[in-house]
Every structure is written in C-alpha cells, then in structure tokens.
Short mmCIF file of C-alpha atoms and ligand atoms in Angstrom, two decimals:
data_model
loop_
_atom_site.label_atom_id
_atom_site.label_comp_id
_atom_site.label_asym_id
_atom_site.label_seq_id
_atom_site.Cartn_x
_atom_site.Cartn_y
_atom_site.Cartn_z
CA MET Q 1 2.56 21.46 -12.51
CA THR Q 2 -0.09 22.29 -14.83
CA GLU Q 3 -3.49 21.75 -13.27
CA VAL Q 4 -5.51 18.85 -13.98
CA THR Q 5 -9.30 19.08 -15.17
CA LEU Q 6 -11.56 16.53 -13.86
CA ALA Q 7 -14.82 15.00 -14.35
CA VAL Q 8 -15.86 12.42 -11.61
CA VAL Q 9 -18.53 10.11 -12.54
CA GLY Q 10 -20.39 8.94 -8.99
CA GLY Q 11 -19.87 11.51 -6.36
CA GLY Q 12 -20.06 9.06 -3.44
CA LEU Q 13 -17.36 7.90 -1.02
CA ARG Q 14 -14.46 7.28 -3.32
CA GLY Q 15 -15.43 10.02 -5.98
CA LEU Q 16 -15.42 12.53 -2.93
CA THR Q 17 -11.58 11.15 -1.28
CA TYR Q 18 -9.79 11.17 -4.61
CA ALA Q 19 -11.73 15.34 -5.29
CA ARG Q 20 -11.25 16.09 -2.11
CA HIS Q 21 -7.38 15.27 -2.46
CA ALA Q 22 -6.54 16.48 -5.81
CA HIS Q 23 -8.28 19.73 -4.83
CA ALA Q 24 -6.30 20.22 -1.52
CA THR Q 25 -2.96 19.53 -3.18
CA GLY Q 26 -3.92 22.22 -6.19
CA ALA Q 27 -3.00 19.57 -8.80
CA GLY Q 28 -6.33 18.93 -9.91
CA ARG Q 29 -9.52 20.25 -10.16
CA VAL Q 30 -13.13 19.24 -10.84
CA VAL Q 31 -14.54 20.48 -13.33
CA ALA Q 32 -17.61 18.42 -13.92
CA VAL Q 33 -19.63 15.62 -11.87
CA ALA Q 34 -21.97 12.85 -12.92
CA GLU Q 35 -24.17 11.71 -10.16
CA PRO Q 36 -27.88 10.67 -10.43
CA ASP Q 37 -28.51 11.21 -6.16
CA PRO Q 38 -29.76 15.13 -6.53
CA ARG Q 39 -28.67 15.58 -2.90
CA ARG Q 40 -24.94 13.92 -3.46
CA ARG Q 41 -24.91 15.66 -7.06
CA ALA Q 42 -25.65 18.98 -5.55
CA ALA Q 43 -23.65 18.89 -2.35
CA PHE Q 44 -20.49 17.71 -5.22
CA ALA Q 45 -20.75 20.23 -7.07
CA ALA Q 46 -20.94 23.21 -4.43
CA GLU Q 47 -17.74 21.79 -2.70
CA PHE Q 48 -15.82 22.11 -5.52
CA GLY Q 49 -17.61 24.83 -7.45
CA VAL Q 50 -18.76 22.61 -10.47
CA PRO Q 51 -20.75 24.77 -12.75
CA ALA Q 52 -24.57 23.67 -12.93
CA GLY Q 53 -24.32 23.12 -15.97
CA SER Q 54 -21.84 20.46 -16.06
CA ALA Q 55 -23.38 18.74 -13.08
CA PHE Q 56 -24.86 16.00 -14.88
CA PRO Q 57 -27.31 13.01 -13.60
CA GLY Q 58 -25.37 10.55 -15.25
CA TRP Q 59 -22.42 9.09 -17.02
CA LYS Q 60 -24.02 9.15 -20.28
CA GLU Q 61 -25.47 12.99 -19.99
CA LEU Q 62 -21.41 13.70 -19.28
CA ALA Q 63 -20.10 11.43 -22.17
CA ALA Q 64 -22.83 13.03 -24.35
CA ALA Q 65 -21.24 16.86 -23.68
CA ASP Q 66 -18.03 15.66 -25.25
CA ARG Q 67 -14.96 15.77 -23.71
CA LEU Q 68 -15.01 18.17 -20.67
CA ALA Q 69 -11.87 17.41 -18.79
CA ASP Q 70 -8.53 16.36 -18.85
CA ALA Q 71 -9.33 12.84 -17.06
CA ALA Q 72 -12.20 11.02 -15.82
CA VAL Q 73 -12.47 9.49 -12.14
CA ILE Q 74 -15.04 6.34 -12.22
CA ALA Q 75 -15.88 5.84 -8.60
CA THR Q 76 -19.41 4.01 -9.54
CA GLN Q 77 -20.08 0.85 -8.16
CA ASP Q 78 -18.91 -2.40 -9.13
CA GLN Q 79 -21.05 -3.37 -11.77
CA LEU Q 80 -20.88 0.24 -13.49
CA HIS Q 81 -17.58 0.61 -14.62
CA THR Q 82 -17.12 -1.21 -17.96
CA ASP Q 83 -19.74 1.34 -19.88
CA PRO Q 84 -18.45 4.56 -18.62
CA ALA Q 85 -14.99 3.42 -18.94
CA VAL Q 86 -15.22 2.55 -22.62
CA ALA Q 87 -17.15 5.79 -23.58
CA LEU Q 88 -14.72 7.76 -21.69
CA ALA Q 89 -12.04 6.59 -23.08
CA ASP Q 90 -13.26 7.10 -26.41
CA LEU Q 91 -14.01 10.36 -25.64
CA GLY Q 92 -9.68 11.17 -24.75
CA TYR Q 93 -9.89 11.39 -21.05
CA HIS Q 94 -7.26 9.64 -19.34
CA ILE Q 95 -8.79 7.78 -16.73
CA LEU Q 96 -8.59 6.74 -12.65
CA LEU Q 97 -10.78 3.50 -12.54
CA GLU Q 98 -12.10 2.41 -9.32
CA LYS Q 99 -11.36 -1.31 -8.73
CA PRO Q 100 -12.22 -4.36 -8.96
CA MET Q 101 -12.14 -2.85 -13.48
CA ALA Q 102 -15.25 -5.29 -14.17
CA PRO Q 103 -17.04 -8.41 -12.45
CA ASN Q 104 -15.57 -10.10 -15.30
CA GLU Q 105 -12.82 -11.05 -17.62
CA GLY Q 106 -14.65 -9.82 -20.93
CA GLU Q 107 -15.56 -6.73 -19.51
CA ALA Q 108 -12.63 -6.07 -18.04
CA ALA Q 109 -10.68 -6.88 -21.01
CA ARG Q 110 -12.87 -4.27 -23.18
CA ILE Q 111 -11.48 -1.37 -20.70
CA ALA Q 112 -7.89 -2.34 -21.37
CA GLU Q 113 -8.36 -2.36 -25.44
CA ALA Q 114 -10.30 0.85 -24.89
CA ALA Q 115 -7.19 2.44 -23.20
CA ARG Q 116 -5.06 1.25 -25.58
CA ARG Q 117 -6.76 2.09 -28.54
CA ASN Q 118 -7.09 5.23 -27.79
CA GLY Q 119 -3.40 5.80 -26.30
CA ILE Q 120 -5.00 7.15 -22.80
CA MET Q 121 -3.23 6.68 -19.21
CA LEU Q 122 -5.11 4.11 -17.50
CA ALA Q 123 -5.06 3.70 -13.73
CA VAL Q 124 -6.79 1.38 -11.37
CA CYS Q 125 -6.98 2.17 -7.52
CA HIS Q 126 -5.08 -0.46 -6.29
CA VAL Q 127 -3.75 1.99 -3.88
CA LEU Q 128 -1.78 -0.17 -1.94
CA ARG Q 129 1.07 -0.29 -4.32
CA TYR Q 130 1.40 3.52 -3.55
CA THR Q 131 1.80 3.22 0.03
CA PRO Q 132 5.44 4.30 1.42
CA TYR Q 133 5.13 0.92 2.90
CA THR Q 134 4.51 -1.09 -0.23
CA ARG Q 135 7.61 1.04 -1.65
CA ALA Q 136 10.04 -0.06 1.47
CA VAL Q 137 9.53 -3.63 1.03
CA ARG Q 138 9.83 -3.66 -2.58
CA ASP Q 139 12.92 -1.87 -1.85
CA LEU Q 140 14.38 -4.33 0.71
CA LEU Q 141 13.39 -7.23 -2.09
CA ASP Q 142 14.69 -5.18 -4.68
CA SER Q 143 18.26 -4.61 -2.77
CA GLY Q 144 18.40 -8.34 -2.29
CA ARG Q 145 19.15 -8.31 1.32
CA ILE Q 146 16.73 -11.21 1.99
CA GLY Q 147 18.07 -12.94 -0.90
CA ARG Q 148 15.80 -14.91 -2.88
CA LEU Q 149 12.22 -14.82 -2.34
CA ILE Q 150 10.90 -18.19 -0.97
CA SER Q 151 7.46 -18.26 0.50
CA VAL Q 152 5.34 -15.21 1.67
CA GLN Q 153 2.51 -15.50 3.97
CA HIS Q 154 -0.06 -12.52 3.90
CA LEU Q 155 -3.24 -11.80 5.61
CA GLU Q 156 -5.98 -9.48 5.12
CA PRO Q 157 -7.68 -8.71 8.28
CA VAL Q 158 -11.07 -7.51 6.91
CA GLY Q 159 -12.59 -6.74 10.70
CA TRP Q 160 -15.52 -8.43 12.14
CA TRP Q 161 -17.74 -5.18 11.98
CA HIS Q 162 -16.26 -4.12 8.45
CA GLN Q 163 -17.06 -7.60 7.25
CA ALA Q 164 -20.59 -7.10 8.55
CA HIS Q 165 -21.09 -3.49 7.46
CA SER Q 166 -20.09 -4.21 3.45
CA PHE Q 167 -20.63 -7.74 2.94
CA VAL Q 168 -23.11 -8.87 4.68
CA ARG Q 169 -25.27 -5.89 5.04
CA GLY Q 170 -24.06 -3.58 2.61
CA HIS Q 171 -23.13 -2.71 -1.12
CA TRP Q 172 -20.76 -5.85 -1.55
CA ARG Q 173 -22.85 -8.49 0.13
CA ARG Q 174 -24.15 -10.21 -2.89
CA GLN Q 175 -21.94 -12.11 -6.35
CA ASP Q 176 -24.44 -10.88 -8.49
CA THR Q 177 -25.06 -7.46 -7.50
CA SER Q 178 -21.33 -6.54 -6.73
CA ALA Q 179 -18.87 -9.43 -7.25
CA PRO Q 180 -17.14 -12.56 -5.34
CA MET Q 181 -15.43 -11.20 -2.14
CA LEU Q 182 -12.07 -12.18 -3.37
CA LEU Q 183 -12.50 -9.92 -6.18
CA ALA Q 184 -14.52 -7.07 -4.26
CA LYS Q 185 -12.31 -6.79 -1.05
CA ALA Q 186 -8.85 -8.75 -2.04
CA CYS Q 187 -7.68 -8.20 -5.46
CA HIS Q 188 -6.04 -5.46 -3.68
CA ASP Q 189 -4.18 -8.03 -2.21
CA ILE Q 190 -3.46 -10.46 -5.17
CA ASP Q 191 -2.46 -7.30 -7.00
CA TRP Q 192 -0.06 -6.35 -4.30
CA LEU Q 193 1.29 -9.68 -4.08
CA VAL Q 194 1.74 -10.49 -7.39
CA HIS Q 195 3.04 -6.62 -7.63
CA LEU Q 196 6.10 -8.18 -4.67
CA PHE Q 197 6.95 -11.18 -7.02
CA GLY Q 198 7.32 -9.11 -9.82
CA ARG Q 199 5.57 -11.82 -12.08
CA PRO Q 200 2.80 -13.51 -11.92
CA PRO Q 201 2.00 -17.19 -10.50
CA ALA Q 202 2.07 -20.14 -12.36
CA ARG Q 203 -0.82 -21.98 -10.22
CA VAL Q 204 -3.42 -20.87 -8.06
CA SER Q 205 -5.53 -23.14 -5.51
CA SER Q 206 -8.17 -21.60 -3.11
CA PHE Q 207 -10.84 -22.50 -0.36
CA GLY Q 208 -13.43 -20.68 1.67
CA SER Q 209 -16.87 -20.44 2.13
CA LEU Q 210 -19.71 -18.20 3.41
CA SER Q 211 -19.28 -20.31 7.45
CA HIS Q 212 -21.13 -17.53 9.59
CA PHE Q 213 -23.49 -14.99 8.25
CA ARG Q 214 -26.52 -17.41 7.26
CA ALA Q 215 -29.62 -18.25 8.86
CA GLU Q 216 -28.20 -21.45 10.45
CA ASP Q 217 -26.37 -19.16 12.72
CA ARG Q 218 -28.95 -17.13 13.95
CA PRO Q 219 -29.92 -17.36 17.78
CA ALA Q 220 -33.17 -18.72 17.93
CA SER Q 221 -34.79 -15.36 19.89
CA ALA Q 222 -33.09 -12.82 17.32
CA ALA Q 223 -35.41 -10.70 15.64
CA ASP Q 224 -34.95 -9.58 12.07
CA ARG Q 225 -33.40 -5.80 13.18
CA CYS Q 226 -31.21 -4.76 15.95
CA VAL Q 227 -33.47 -2.37 17.05
CA ASP Q 228 -36.02 -4.96 17.93
CA CYS Q 229 -33.71 -7.94 19.13
CA PRO Q 230 -33.61 -8.67 22.51
CA LEU Q 231 -30.01 -9.54 22.02
CA GLU Q 232 -28.85 -6.73 20.50
CA PRO Q 233 -26.25 -6.13 23.62
CA SER Q 234 -24.46 -9.12 23.47
CA CYS Q 235 -24.01 -9.55 19.66
CA PRO Q 236 -20.69 -8.60 18.29
CA TYR Q 237 -22.42 -7.33 14.88
CA SER Q 238 -25.06 -4.97 16.70
CA ALA Q 239 -25.84 -1.96 14.19
CA PRO Q 240 -26.58 0.27 16.76
CA ARG Q 241 -23.46 -0.10 18.83
CA LEU Q 242 -21.30 0.09 15.11
CA TYR Q 243 -23.35 3.38 13.79
CA LEU Q 244 -24.12 5.49 17.15
CA GLY Q 245 -20.58 4.95 17.98
CA CYS Q 246 -19.73 6.96 14.99
CA LEU Q 247 -21.36 10.05 15.84
CA GLY Q 248 -19.10 12.52 16.61
CA ASP Q 249 -16.14 11.33 14.96
CA PRO Q 250 -15.85 13.07 11.39
CA GLU Q 251 -13.77 10.03 9.90
CA SER Q 252 -16.38 7.51 11.34
CA GLU Q 253 -19.07 9.82 9.99
CA PHE Q 254 -17.64 10.09 6.58
CA TRP Q 255 -16.88 6.13 6.80
CA PRO Q 256 -19.07 3.94 7.27
CA LEU Q 257 -21.88 6.01 8.96
CA SER Q 258 -22.35 8.30 5.26
CA ALA Q 259 -23.22 4.89 3.79
CA VAL Q 260 -25.95 4.09 6.04
CA THR Q 261 -27.44 7.86 6.64
CA PRO Q 262 -26.45 11.53 5.80
CA GLY Q 263 -27.93 12.37 9.21
CA ARG Q 264 -25.90 12.88 12.11
CA THR Q 265 -28.09 12.91 15.42
CA PRO Q 266 -29.00 9.39 17.15
CA GLU Q 267 -32.70 9.65 16.19
CA ALA Q 268 -31.74 9.61 12.08
CA VAL Q 269 -29.27 6.93 12.61
CA LEU Q 270 -32.15 4.84 14.68
CA GLU Q 271 -34.51 5.80 12.04
CA ALA Q 272 -32.08 4.17 9.17
CA LEU Q 273 -31.49 1.28 10.82
CA ARG Q 274 -35.47 0.78 11.19
CA VAL Q 275 -36.20 1.06 7.72
CA GLY Q 276 -32.52 0.62 5.64
CA PRO Q 277 -30.46 -2.31 4.98
CA TYR Q 278 -27.63 -1.63 7.43
CA GLY Q 279 -30.15 -2.06 10.59
CA ARG Q 280 -30.68 -6.29 9.16
CA CYS Q 281 -29.50 -8.73 11.72
CA VAL Q 282 -26.50 -10.11 10.41
CA TYR Q 283 -28.42 -13.68 10.37
CA ALA Q 284 -31.36 -12.56 8.38
CA CYS Q 285 -29.85 -10.95 5.38
CA ASP Q 286 -29.29 -12.02 1.77
CA ASN Q 287 -25.97 -12.20 1.77
CA ASP Q 288 -23.56 -14.91 -0.30
CA VAL Q 289 -20.26 -13.77 -0.47
CA VAL Q 290 -17.79 -15.32 1.38
CA ASP Q 291 -16.69 -14.67 5.04
CA HIS Q 292 -12.81 -16.45 4.89
CA GLN Q 293 -10.85 -17.54 1.87
CA GLU Q 294 -7.64 -19.02 1.37
CA VAL Q 295 -5.26 -18.25 -1.80
CA VAL Q 296 -2.25 -20.39 -2.26
CA MET Q 297 -0.11 -19.68 -5.11
CA GLU Q 298 3.10 -21.32 -6.79
CA PHE Q 299 5.29 -19.52 -8.80
CA ASP Q 300 7.51 -20.60 -11.63
CA ASP Q 301 10.60 -20.99 -9.32
CA GLY Q 302 8.97 -22.78 -6.89
CA ALA Q 303 8.48 -20.27 -4.67
CA THR Q 304 5.17 -20.01 -3.18
CA CYS Q 305 2.44 -17.58 -1.08
CA SER Q 306 -0.47 -18.03 0.72
CA PHE Q 307 -2.80 -15.81 1.47
CA THR Q 308 -5.47 -15.55 4.08
CA MET Q 309 -9.09 -12.61 4.21
CA SER Q 310 -10.94 -13.10 6.99
CA ALA Q 311 -13.94 -11.46 8.70
CA PHE Q 312 -12.93 -12.50 12.17
CA THR Q 313 -10.51 -10.37 12.98
CA PRO Q 314 -10.35 -6.74 14.37
CA MET Q 315 -10.17 -4.19 11.35
CA GLU Q 316 -6.23 -4.19 10.82
CA HIS Q 317 -3.62 -3.13 8.39
CA ARG Q 318 -2.54 -6.86 6.40
CA ARG Q 319 -0.02 -8.55 7.59
CA THR Q 320 3.05 -10.26 6.05
CA ARG Q 321 5.72 -12.34 6.00
CA LEU Q 322 8.67 -12.56 3.86
CA PHE Q 323 11.05 -15.46 3.84
CA GLY Q 324 14.08 -15.00 1.82
CA THR Q 325 17.19 -17.12 1.62
CA HIS Q 326 19.07 -14.84 3.34
CA GLY Q 327 17.02 -12.98 5.63
CA TYR Q 328 12.80 -12.67 7.27
CA VAL Q 329 10.78 -9.60 6.88
CA ASP Q 330 7.65 -9.51 9.58
CA GLY Q 331 5.62 -5.98 8.17
CA ASP Q 332 2.62 -5.30 9.82
CA GLY Q 333 1.60 -2.68 7.09
CA ARG Q 334 3.58 0.11 9.46
CA THR Q 335 6.53 -1.14 10.33
CA LEU Q 336 8.98 -3.78 8.99
CA ARG Q 337 11.51 -6.27 11.26
CA VAL Q 338 13.94 -7.42 8.93
CA VAL Q 339 16.08 -10.17 10.20
CA ASP Q 340 19.43 -10.83 8.46
CA PHE Q 341 20.65 -14.45 8.77
CA ARG Q 342 24.11 -13.49 8.05
CA THR Q 343 24.45 -11.38 11.21
CA GLY Q 344 21.53 -12.56 13.21
CA GLU Q 345 20.99 -8.41 13.38
CA GLU Q 346 17.49 -7.21 13.17
CA GLU Q 347 16.44 -3.99 11.83
CA VAL Q 348 12.74 -2.48 12.48
CA VAL Q 349 12.37 0.22 9.67
CA ASP Q 350 9.63 2.51 10.63
CA THR Q 351 7.49 3.34 7.02
CA THR Q 352 4.76 5.97 8.49
CA ALA Q 353 6.87 8.69 8.87
CA ALA Q 354 5.73 10.08 5.18
CA HIS Q 355 2.26 9.91 6.01
CA ALA Q 356 1.78 11.04 9.24
CA GLY Q 357 -2.06 11.64 9.38
CA ALA Q 358 -3.02 8.49 7.09
CA GLU Q 359 -1.28 5.97 8.78
CA GLY Q 360 -4.63 3.84 9.11
CA PRO Q 361 -5.84 0.91 7.06
CA SER Q 362 -9.08 2.14 6.49
CA ALA Q 363 -10.83 3.98 3.66
CA ALA Q 364 -11.80 6.61 6.19
CA ASP Q 365 -8.09 7.01 6.73
CA GLY Q 366 -6.95 6.66 3.62
CA HIS Q 367 -5.31 3.25 3.11
CA GLY Q 368 -2.48 3.90 4.60
CA GLY Q 369 -1.23 6.64 2.23
CA GLY Q 370 -2.19 5.06 -1.06
CA ASP Q 371 -4.94 6.94 -1.65
CA GLU Q 372 -2.96 10.33 -2.10
CA GLY Q 373 -0.08 8.61 -3.33
CA LEU Q 374 -2.25 6.69 -6.46
CA VAL Q 375 -3.82 10.85 -7.21
CA ASP Q 376 -0.50 12.30 -6.65
CA ALA Q 377 0.78 9.72 -9.56
CA PHE Q 378 -1.88 10.27 -11.30
CA LEU Q 379 -2.11 13.96 -11.64
CA VAL Q 380 1.63 14.34 -12.19
CA SER Q 381 1.50 11.37 -14.99
CA VAL Q 382 -1.43 13.22 -16.97
CA ALA Q 383 -0.20 16.74 -16.57
CA SER Q 384 3.27 15.36 -17.72
CA GLY Q 385 2.24 13.20 -20.31
CA ASP Q 386 4.44 10.62 -18.82
CA PRO Q 387 2.96 7.45 -17.07
CA SER Q 388 5.95 6.41 -15.30
CA PRO Q 389 5.33 7.68 -11.82
CA LEU Q 390 1.96 5.28 -12.17
CA ARG Q 391 2.69 1.60 -10.90
CA SER Q 392 0.58 -0.41 -13.15
CA ASP Q 393 -1.32 -0.02 -16.26
CA ALA Q 394 -4.53 -1.33 -17.90
CA PHE Q 395 -3.28 -4.47 -18.82
CA GLU Q 396 -1.02 -4.88 -15.59
CA SER Q 397 -4.17 -4.84 -14.13
CA LEU Q 398 -5.86 -6.86 -16.40
CA MET Q 399 -3.43 -9.44 -15.33
CA THR Q 400 -3.45 -9.54 -11.69
CA HIS Q 401 -7.69 -9.31 -11.97
CA ARG Q 402 -7.14 -12.78 -14.16
CA VAL Q 403 -5.38 -14.08 -10.75
CA VAL Q 404 -8.10 -13.45 -8.75
CA TRP Q 405 -10.69 -15.26 -11.89
CA ALA Q 406 -8.38 -18.18 -11.76
CA ALA Q 407 -8.42 -18.30 -7.91
CA GLU Q 408 -12.03 -18.05 -7.60
CA GLN Q 409 -12.33 -20.95 -10.66
CA ALA Q 410 -10.01 -23.19 -8.02
CA ARG Q 411 -11.93 -22.59 -5.60
CA LEU Q 412 -15.19 -23.33 -6.93
CA THR Q 413 -14.39 -26.23 -9.12
CA GLY Q 414 -12.15 -27.82 -6.09
CA SER Q 415 -8.80 -27.45 -8.50
CA VAL Q 416 -5.44 -25.77 -9.07
CA VAL Q 417 -5.69 -24.15 -11.63
CA THR Q 418 -2.61 -23.67 -14.44
CA PHE Q 419 -2.61 -19.89 -14.84
CA ARG Q 420 -1.42 -18.11 -18.09
CA PRO Q 421 -0.57 -14.19 -18.01
CA HIS Q 422 -1.85 -13.80 -21.61
CA GLY Q 423 -4.87 -16.11 -21.38
N1 NAD E 501 -9.82 1.46 -3.87
C1 NAD E 501 -10.47 1.79 -2.90
O1 NAD E 501 -9.45 1.06 -1.88
C2 NAD E 501 -11.82 1.10 -2.81
C3 NAD E 501 -12.50 1.33 -1.85
C4 NAD E 501 -14.13 1.42 -1.40
C5 NAD E 501 -14.16 1.12 -2.44
N2 NAD E 501 -13.96 1.26 -3.65
C6 NAD E 501 -14.43 0.72 -4.78
O2 NAD E 501 -15.12 2.02 -5.32
C7 NAD E 501 -16.32 2.01 -6.05
C8 NAD E 501 -17.22 3.09 -5.23
O3 NAD E 501 -17.64 2.58 -4.06
P1 NAD E 501 -18.21 3.70 -3.15
O4 NAD E 501 -18.23 3.29 -2.06
O5 NAD E 501 -17.78 5.21 -3.39
O6 NAD E 501 -19.59 4.00 -3.68
P2 NAD E 501 -20.86 4.94 -3.59
O7 NAD E 501 -22.21 3.89 -3.26
O8 NAD E 501 -20.74 5.62 -2.29
O9 NAD E 501 -20.86 5.95 -4.83
C9 NAD E 501 -20.98 5.33 -5.84
C10 NAD E 501 -21.87 6.74 -6.45
O10 NAD E 501 -22.36 6.45 -8.06
C11 NAD E 501 -23.07 6.87 -8.26
N3 NAD E 501 -24.03 6.56 -9.59
C12 NAD E 501 -24.66 5.51 -9.45
N4 NAD E 501 -25.02 5.57 -10.92
C13 NAD E 501 -24.32 6.16 -11.73
C14 NAD E 501 -23.91 6.91 -13.11
N5 NAD E 501 -24.86 6.20 -13.97
N6 NAD E 501 -23.57 7.68 -13.31
C15 NAD E 501 -23.05 8.48 -12.17
N7 NAD E 501 -22.91 7.69 -10.84
C16 NAD E 501 -23.61 6.81 -10.82
C17 NAD E 501 -24.03 6.70 -6.91
O11 NAD E 501 -25.42 7.17 -6.99
C18 NAD E 501 -23.17 6.99 -5.83
O12 NAD E 501 -23.12 8.01 -5.58
C19 NAD E 501 -16.79 0.62 -5.71
O13 NAD E 501 -16.65 0.08 -7.28
C20 NAD E 501 -16.04 0.42 -5.08
O14 NAD E 501 -15.85 -1.32 -4.82
C21 NAD E 501 -12.64 1.05 -3.73
#
C-alpha cells in the first residue's frame, strides 16, 4: 500500500495516538505538525522525525505553507475544529477530524460543505463504529437472527473518576469552552445507535442535569484543593489517589496523567495538584455540564431506544441490550450473549480476539480497537482513493450530530423534538 503522508494539527493526546498507530503500521507517515506548545511540538517532531521547517506553531501557519501532505489529522480541542478543517479541506487535504465536529450545527455544516466542495474524504473520529464488537453487532442484526429490532437499551458508564477528571476538573467541564456533555462525550453513543438502527430517529426526548458536583454538595469541612483537605482520604474523587496511582503504569501515565502534568514523580504530580486545575475539589470547580442524562428515541416504525449516560459507574465498556422479534442480545462491549426465541438456545460470541491488547474501553486502551480500526480504514481509503472502508462520511456524521443537538433541545425545553434528517 502507498504510504500516506500526514499533517497533524494538535500534537496532544489524540494527535499522538493516531500518529503513533499510523507509524507503527507503516501505512502512514507524519511529515508536518502544528502545535503551539513548544515542548509538545518539539517532542512530537522528534518522535516522528518531522523536519524543523514543517513543525508549525499553529494550524494557520501550516495552512499558509500550502499542501504538505495527503491528509490532515485535526485533533485540536472541541471549539477549534471548524476553521482548520475548512482551511485544510480547501487546500485539498483529506481529513481525519476529531469529534465532536464542531460546537454547533452551523459550523459542522460548514465543515461538511467544505468536504463536498473540495471532493475530499473527511472521516469524523467516531471510533466506536470501527471496533470488532460493533461489526459483530451489525452482522448479527443484518443476518436477521433476532428478527426486527423493536427496542434498544444502551448505557455509557462514564466512570466516577473519569467524570471528575474530564467533566468536572478538566477540558470538558463547561459548555461555553467545550460543549454540552452529550455532544462532547456521547456523540459517540448517539452516532453508534443511529448506525445500529441504520437510520435516524423520528422523535427525540431527553432529561438530565448536573446533580452532584456542585457547591451545595460540598461537605462543610472540605478544602478548595485535595492536597489541603482533611476529607481527602475518604473522598471518592480524591485527586492524589487518582493521579499518584497512575505512576508506574505506562497506559495511565499517558492517560489521564499526561493531561495533568508531564512529570512522572510523586513530587511533580503533587505540585500540579497544588497549583493546577486537576487538584481542585470537585465541589469547588467552575463546571456546568451534566453528570447524568437520558435520551429516548423513537424510530419511524415505532422501534424505541433508551440511552443512559452516567458519571456514577465504574469506567467500563458500554452495555447494550437489543430486543428483537426473534431474539435477544446482551452485549458488554466485548462479548454478545444471543438468545434465539425459536430454539431457546443461547450463544456467547466473543469479539475480543481480533484486537487482543486493545480491549479496554478508554482512550489509553485504544477504545476497544476502535482507534486502530479508524486509522487503518482512513489510511487505506486515502491510499486507494476509495472511501468504502470508512463507515461514515461528513454528512452522515453531521446528521448524527444533529440528533445530539435535537436531544439537547428536548432536554432544555422539556419537549419531544421531531427530527428532520435534512434540517
Ligand atoms: N475520538 C475519541 O474517542 C476522543 C477521545 C478523547 C478526545 N477526543 C477529542 O479529541 C480532541 C483533542 O483532545 P485531546 O485530549 O487530544 O486534547 P489535547 O488538549 O491533549 O490536545 C489538543 C492540542 O491542540 C493544540 N492546539 C491548540 N491550539 C492550536 C492551534 N491553533 N493549532 C494547532 N494545535 C493547537 C494544543 O496545544 C494541544 O496540544 C478534542 O476535540 C476531544 O474532544 C476524542
């Protein structure tokens, strides 16, 4: 296969993950990077052998250099996707774009239009579509084994410490600087559910709120920072317990620890917790995104789907139950228990063999094989000029983002929203 050259915009955690996989397989090679943090930029350029003249302090400088690679990976934070995506699409780069596409529908539509206008491939990083597990679920549905799909129950167990890390103390804690949590976190799930049903819902409702990580839930004697707090040893959300516990484990040092500090000693971690955002009491942050949300969808044939996103779980794979006219499936993100109503027999399908070593649910684990599957599909598509390995294009992703916005509208207005696939 022809080696695909890549320009990476945002040399943070996601940019690194995709670049490393592309290099490891030999299917892609990073030839340019745009990253304003000088330490990150230098480390990224050194790791991938990017020449100094192609390591830029930002996406604008990269775009000013004309087209340097076949494709661009856009892995900047949520509110900084649209302008680089449109500018690089206009230069003819194929694009691997981190989710969410953009914070609002207008910007996401601009991105999809730019992809169409320039005839480029643009894949949004809905990595769940690319796991062996998802393929097995889709194959099962397509085979007709459980008959017609009547309802689905789906759980996204965010995890108590993951919620505290990302959605209370971290980057995704506020709607105005990131996105509503349903968009930032569960656009994956809504996209996945639409993918399973093979079509968008006809009607959407939603409920949810920030119910715990608030000033009114703060114990009286709690301090503003864990390092000063007498309650720290007994608090489930202790930052020292979480981050000191990452030391010595390469996966946890990559994520979540490297968001907190580049240091790898107890002293460096404690210093970051003394001064940085990740050491704050979870009841004394400036967070406003929800900690639990339900979305209920009804499809045109009366089929229904209920989705729960909750902070108050272990961090695990998503769980899904599929209720069909001829069978039932209970999935835990790794295995599928299939019950056939015609025979009463059960079968357990193990989907993990195909991605041994990348089974876990988190970013550090590669999202159950989804990260690798996505990068492989993107590179093969760019190399061959045939987009068929990609499981969604820009307009499919725009449509599933619009379902998320419809759910948010339903939640905020207390109404049932009729979904129109084309706006
Ligand atoms: N697909 C998934 O499963 C998944 C998982 C986690 C995060 N994400 C998404 O990936 C994106 C990146 O997340 P992350 O955790 O890697 O963030 P990060 O903060 O680690 O990386 C973002 C990088 O962008 C850089 N940046 C800022 N301004 C820039 C500019 N003008 N030009 C170029 N680079 C610039 C930052 O310095 C930073 O290094 C976010 O949108 C996030 O929501 C997706």
